[in-house]
Amino acid sequence: MGGHETTEGTRASVESERLLPKLVAPEQLARLLARVRRLEAGELPWWGGLCLALYRWRPFRPTLRAIVERLEGGHRLSPTWRAIAERYYGVRIGAYTYGPGLHPGDLPPGTVVGRYCSIGYGLAVVRVNHPTGWASQHPFFYTSLVGLLGERLLPVPAANPLIIGHDVWLGARVMILPGCRRIGDGAVVGAGSVVTRDVEPFQIVAGNPARVIRPRFAPEIEALVRASAWWQRSLEELVPHLDLFTQPLSLERARRLSALFAPGREVRESGQFDGR
């Protein structure tokens, strides 16, 4: 009997160890967290300020972006890349958000993308349709950009901004049309989807037009994740609690997530918090 209990205890210990992911070497983690702190503070290094100023000259832009991404650990960690996006393109991009679909100039002015988002390649965001009820749909007759009209007759794209929430995953080749103004926190949009209306938080949608496939979580778990608003925390605050993020989210883990990270609660490495 004692041997059986020992075996069960060993098995439980092994399973517990499997839940804790292996971290990079301490020096690598220290470098990562230093970049995280700079990103969260919005601090541009000296080369970032220089690149931001030089970016006004278009021929330099590809080279400057490459320099910034190399020096600042890729665009998911780069405060300079975000400053460039906002100053020169009118686009706000949250911390840790990344992906080939975020190429500068591809997102219309006024677009806001939340934190921790994953954006697949080939993203197309359309904010104004052609005038299907007019005699012609050609841009000669509604915009000043093609050499005929002296004014634009349709609203500018920034008048219909797209808001993408936090921790959103957009698959490859997603197209977002003017009828969609908001994609909620935690949503998933499948590859190749055409999104014609708003996407609710934590819903998985796909297709043309995109339709709800299923929610990501059961209602009770979703409510706890919403309450946690964990995406407002820095990566440094999440690291001591990686077991909550590196495996499927059970109800018990969702309760811990909410208890630890809900707004107004100070996160401790031990998992305790101050405040109510």
Short mmCIF file of C-alpha atoms in Angstrom, two decimals:
data_model
loop_
_atom_site.label_atom_id
_atom_site.label_comp_id
_atom_site.label_asym_id
_atom_site.label_seq_id
_atom_site.Cartn_x
_atom_site.Cartn_y
_atom_site.Cartn_z
CA MET A 1 0.00 0.00 0.00
CA GLY A 2 2.83 2.36 0.89
CA GLY A 3 4.47 1.63 -2.46
CA HIS A 4 1.24 2.43 -4.26
CA GLU A 5 0.95 5.76 -2.43
CA THR A 6 4.56 6.56 -3.32
CA THR A 7 3.93 5.80 -6.97
CA GLU A 8 0.81 7.98 -7.03
CA GLY A 9 2.65 10.78 -5.27
CA THR A 10 5.55 10.57 -7.73
CA ARG A 11 3.13 10.62 -10.66
CA ALA A 12 1.36 13.68 -9.24
CA SER A 13 4.71 15.40 -8.75
CA VAL A 14 5.74 14.65 -12.34
CA GLU A 15 2.41 15.94 -13.67
CA SER A 16 2.83 19.10 -11.60
CA GLU A 17 6.31 19.66 -13.03
CA ARG A 18 4.95 19.32 -16.55
CA LEU A 19 2.63 22.26 -15.90
CA LEU A 20 5.56 24.59 -15.24
CA PRO A 21 7.25 25.64 -18.50
CA LYS A 22 11.00 25.84 -18.80
CA LEU A 23 12.22 29.44 -19.01
CA VAL A 24 15.14 30.78 -21.02
CA ALA A 25 18.50 31.32 -19.36
CA PRO A 26 18.50 34.01 -16.63
CA GLU A 27 20.57 36.45 -18.69
CA GLN A 28 18.16 36.12 -21.64
CA LEU A 29 15.18 36.67 -19.36
CA ALA A 30 16.85 39.74 -17.86
CA ARG A 31 17.35 41.25 -21.34
CA LEU A 32 13.75 40.51 -22.27
CA LEU A 33 12.35 42.10 -19.11
CA ALA A 34 14.54 45.18 -19.57
CA ARG A 35 12.94 45.65 -22.99
CA VAL A 36 9.51 45.04 -21.47
CA ARG A 37 10.04 47.81 -18.92
CA ARG A 38 11.13 50.25 -21.61
CA LEU A 39 8.12 49.35 -23.75
CA GLU A 40 5.66 49.76 -20.89
CA ALA A 41 7.20 53.12 -19.96
CA GLY A 42 7.10 54.29 -23.57
CA GLU A 43 10.77 55.22 -23.34
CA LEU A 44 12.58 55.62 -26.65
CA PRO A 45 16.32 54.87 -26.60
CA TRP A 46 18.58 57.49 -28.17
CA TRP A 47 18.61 55.66 -31.50
CA GLY A 48 14.82 55.44 -31.37
CA GLY A 49 14.43 59.19 -31.13
CA LEU A 50 16.86 59.64 -34.02
CA CYS A 51 15.04 57.07 -36.19
CA LEU A 52 11.70 58.69 -35.38
CA ALA A 53 12.98 62.06 -36.58
CA LEU A 54 14.64 60.66 -39.73
CA TYR A 55 11.52 58.67 -40.65
CA ARG A 56 10.03 61.76 -42.30
CA TRP A 57 12.28 61.05 -45.30
CA ARG A 58 10.56 58.23 -47.17
CA PRO A 59 13.64 56.65 -48.83
CA PHE A 60 15.07 55.94 -45.36
CA ARG A 61 11.98 54.23 -43.98
CA PRO A 62 12.64 50.54 -44.78
CA THR A 63 16.18 50.80 -43.42
CA LEU A 64 15.06 52.65 -40.30
CA ARG A 65 12.37 50.05 -39.55
CA ALA A 66 14.94 47.26 -39.91
CA ILE A 67 17.35 49.05 -37.56
CA VAL A 68 14.66 49.66 -34.95
CA GLU A 69 13.40 46.08 -34.98
CA ARG A 70 16.92 44.67 -34.73
CA LEU A 71 17.95 46.89 -31.84
CA GLU A 72 14.69 46.66 -29.88
CA GLY A 73 13.96 42.94 -30.07
CA GLY A 74 11.41 42.92 -32.91
CA HIS A 75 8.32 45.04 -33.26
CA ARG A 76 6.42 43.23 -30.51
CA LEU A 77 8.79 44.89 -28.01
CA SER A 78 9.68 48.11 -29.83
CA PRO A 79 8.48 51.45 -28.43
CA THR A 80 10.02 53.25 -31.41
CA TRP A 81 8.05 51.17 -33.91
CA ARG A 82 4.85 52.13 -32.08
CA ALA A 83 5.83 55.79 -32.02
CA ILE A 84 6.43 55.65 -35.78
CA ALA A 85 3.05 53.99 -36.38
CA GLU A 86 1.23 56.67 -34.39
CA ARG A 87 3.10 59.75 -35.62
CA TYR A 88 3.38 58.90 -39.32
CA TYR A 89 0.40 56.61 -39.93
CA GLY A 90 -2.15 57.62 -37.30
CA VAL A 91 -2.34 54.05 -35.95
CA ARG A 92 -2.08 53.09 -32.27
CA ILE A 93 -0.68 49.63 -31.52
CA GLY A 94 -0.63 48.15 -28.02
CA ALA A 95 2.30 46.53 -26.27
CA TYR A 96 3.42 43.04 -27.38
CA THR A 97 1.13 43.03 -30.42
CA TYR A 98 2.92 41.64 -33.45
CA GLY A 99 2.52 40.10 -36.89
CA PRO A 100 3.22 40.60 -40.60
CA GLY A 101 -0.27 42.07 -40.99
CA LEU A 102 0.93 45.19 -39.16
CA HIS A 103 3.16 46.49 -41.94
CA PRO A 104 3.29 50.30 -41.69
CA GLY A 105 0.85 52.00 -44.02
CA ASP A 106 -1.41 48.97 -44.43
CA LEU A 107 -3.74 49.99 -41.60
CA PRO A 108 -5.93 53.06 -42.18
CA PRO A 109 -5.47 56.15 -40.00
CA GLY A 110 -7.53 55.98 -36.84
CA THR A 111 -7.04 52.22 -36.36
CA VAL A 112 -6.44 51.13 -32.76
CA VAL A 113 -5.01 47.68 -31.98
CA GLY A 114 -4.91 46.45 -28.39
CA ARG A 115 -2.22 44.68 -26.39
CA TYR A 116 -1.00 41.09 -26.87
CA CYS A 117 -2.62 40.73 -30.33
CA SER A 118 -1.43 38.30 -33.03
CA ILE A 119 -2.01 39.54 -36.59
CA GLY A 120 -1.54 37.18 -39.54
CA TYR A 121 -0.13 38.18 -42.92
CA GLY A 122 -2.28 39.67 -45.67
CA LEU A 123 -4.62 41.66 -43.42
CA ALA A 124 -6.83 44.07 -45.40
CA VAL A 125 -8.82 46.76 -43.60
CA VAL A 126 -11.37 48.69 -45.68
CA ARG A 127 -13.13 51.63 -44.02
CA VAL A 128 -15.09 53.16 -46.94
CA ASN A 129 -17.02 51.38 -49.70
CA HIS A 130 -17.35 52.48 -53.30
CA PRO A 131 -20.65 54.39 -53.87
CA THR A 132 -22.80 51.59 -55.26
CA GLY A 133 -25.87 53.83 -55.54
CA TRP A 134 -24.18 56.42 -57.75
CA ALA A 135 -24.09 56.38 -61.57
CA SER A 136 -20.45 55.30 -61.38
CA GLN A 137 -18.41 53.59 -58.67
CA HIS A 138 -15.08 54.84 -60.08
CA PRO A 139 -12.83 56.99 -57.87
CA PHE A 140 -12.78 59.73 -60.51
CA PHE A 141 -16.15 60.73 -59.16
CA TYR A 142 -15.71 60.60 -55.39
CA THR A 143 -12.10 61.36 -54.47
CA SER A 144 -9.61 64.12 -55.15
CA LEU A 145 -6.69 61.70 -55.40
CA VAL A 146 -7.01 60.86 -59.11
CA GLY A 147 -6.83 64.30 -60.66
CA LEU A 148 -10.43 65.34 -61.43
CA LEU A 149 -12.20 66.55 -58.29
CA GLY A 150 -10.85 69.20 -55.98
CA GLU A 151 -12.47 67.65 -52.93
CA ARG A 152 -13.36 64.24 -51.54
CA LEU A 153 -17.08 63.47 -51.62
CA LEU A 154 -17.05 60.36 -49.41
CA PRO A 155 -16.01 60.24 -45.72
CA VAL A 156 -12.32 59.74 -45.04
CA PRO A 157 -11.33 56.31 -43.64
CA ALA A 158 -10.51 57.86 -40.25
CA ALA A 159 -14.19 58.78 -39.87
CA ASN A 160 -14.96 55.06 -39.51
CA PRO A 161 -12.07 53.82 -37.34
CA LEU A 162 -11.50 50.16 -36.57
CA ILE A 163 -10.94 49.19 -32.93
CA ILE A 164 -9.30 45.81 -32.31
CA GLY A 165 -9.36 44.70 -28.67
CA HIS A 166 -6.71 42.98 -26.59
CA ASP A 167 -5.37 39.44 -27.13
CA VAL A 168 -7.11 39.18 -30.50
CA TRP A 169 -5.89 36.63 -33.07
CA LEU A 170 -6.48 37.47 -36.73
CA GLY A 171 -5.54 34.63 -39.06
CA ALA A 172 -3.86 35.04 -42.44
CA ARG A 173 -5.58 36.96 -45.26
CA VAL A 174 -8.42 38.36 -43.15
CA MET A 175 -10.43 41.19 -44.73
CA ILE A 176 -12.32 43.62 -42.48
CA LEU A 177 -15.02 45.67 -44.21
CA PRO A 178 -16.59 49.00 -43.16
CA GLY A 179 -19.52 47.34 -41.37
CA CYS A 180 -17.12 46.05 -38.72
CA ARG A 181 -16.04 48.79 -36.34
CA ARG A 182 -14.93 46.71 -33.36
CA ILE A 183 -13.39 43.30 -32.72
CA GLY A 184 -13.74 42.43 -29.05
CA ASP A 185 -11.12 41.31 -26.55
CA GLY A 186 -9.96 37.74 -26.92
CA ALA A 187 -11.70 37.16 -30.26
CA VAL A 188 -10.40 34.86 -33.01
CA VAL A 189 -10.95 35.50 -36.72
CA GLY A 190 -10.18 32.50 -38.91
CA ALA A 191 -7.83 32.66 -41.89
CA GLY A 192 -9.37 33.98 -45.10
CA SER A 193 -12.44 35.39 -43.36
CA VAL A 194 -14.35 38.44 -44.58
CA VAL A 195 -15.62 40.34 -41.54
CA THR A 196 -18.70 42.46 -42.26
CA ARG A 197 -19.94 43.20 -38.73
CA ASP A 198 -18.63 43.62 -35.20
CA VAL A 199 -17.11 40.58 -33.49
CA GLU A 200 -18.06 40.03 -29.85
CA PRO A 201 -15.37 39.34 -27.23
CA PHE A 202 -14.03 35.78 -26.95
CA GLN A 203 -15.91 34.56 -30.03
CA ILE A 204 -14.31 32.46 -32.76
CA VAL A 205 -15.59 33.56 -36.18
CA ALA A 206 -14.73 32.41 -39.69
CA GLY A 207 -16.03 32.36 -43.24
CA ASN A 208 -17.31 34.73 -45.91
CA PRO A 209 -19.09 36.50 -44.43
CA ALA A 210 -17.58 35.64 -41.05
CA ARG A 211 -20.01 33.90 -38.69
CA VAL A 212 -19.69 32.70 -35.12
CA ILE A 213 -18.25 29.19 -34.92
CA ARG A 214 -18.21 28.93 -31.13
CA PRO A 215 -17.11 30.82 -28.01
CA ARG A 216 -13.59 30.24 -26.77
CA PHE A 217 -14.68 29.47 -23.21
CA ALA A 218 -17.64 28.30 -21.19
CA PRO A 219 -19.65 31.29 -19.85
CA GLU A 220 -18.29 31.04 -16.28
CA ILE A 221 -14.68 30.92 -17.45
CA GLU A 222 -15.22 33.76 -19.92
CA ALA A 223 -16.66 35.96 -17.16
CA LEU A 224 -13.59 35.34 -15.01
CA VAL A 225 -11.18 36.08 -17.85
CA ARG A 226 -13.04 39.31 -18.62
CA ALA A 227 -12.91 40.31 -14.95
CA SER A 228 -9.18 39.64 -14.78
CA ALA A 229 -8.33 42.06 -17.63
CA TRP A 230 -4.92 40.37 -17.46
CA TRP A 231 -3.89 42.01 -20.76
CA GLN A 232 -3.54 45.32 -18.94
CA ARG A 233 -0.60 43.85 -17.04
CA SER A 234 2.98 43.91 -18.21
CA LEU A 235 4.64 40.69 -19.28
CA GLU A 236 6.88 41.04 -16.23
CA GLU A 237 3.84 40.80 -13.94
CA LEU A 238 2.63 37.66 -15.73
CA VAL A 239 5.91 35.75 -15.66
CA PRO A 240 5.59 34.50 -12.03
CA HIS A 241 2.23 32.95 -12.95
CA LEU A 242 3.06 31.31 -16.27
CA ASP A 243 1.17 28.15 -15.38
CA LEU A 244 -2.04 30.14 -15.95
CA PHE A 245 -1.04 30.96 -19.53
CA THR A 246 0.81 27.90 -20.83
CA GLN A 247 -1.93 25.26 -20.69
CA PRO A 248 -5.69 24.97 -21.23
CA LEU A 249 -7.64 27.24 -18.89
CA SER A 250 -9.67 25.26 -16.36
CA LEU A 251 -12.30 26.83 -14.13
CA GLU A 252 -9.94 26.72 -11.16
CA ARG A 253 -7.17 28.45 -13.11
CA ALA A 254 -9.65 31.05 -14.35
CA ARG A 255 -10.58 31.79 -10.75
CA ARG A 256 -6.93 32.27 -9.88
CA LEU A 257 -6.48 34.48 -12.94
CA SER A 258 -9.32 36.75 -11.85
CA ALA A 259 -8.18 36.84 -8.22
CA LEU A 260 -4.63 37.76 -9.22
CA PHE A 261 -5.06 40.24 -12.03
CA ALA A 262 -8.44 41.97 -11.69
CA PRO A 263 -7.97 45.77 -11.90
CA GLY A 264 -7.00 47.39 -8.61
CA ARG A 265 -5.19 44.36 -7.29
CA GLU A 266 -1.46 44.48 -6.78
CA VAL A 267 0.19 41.33 -8.06
CA ARG A 268 2.76 39.62 -5.86
CA GLU A 269 5.22 36.95 -6.92
CA SER A 270 3.67 34.66 -4.35
CA GLY A 271 0.31 35.03 -6.04
CA GLN A 272 -1.12 37.20 -3.27
CA PHE A 273 -2.57 40.63 -3.90
CA ASP A 274 -3.38 43.84 -2.09
CA GLY A 275 -6.56 45.84 -2.51
CA ARG A 276 -10.11 44.90 -3.29
#
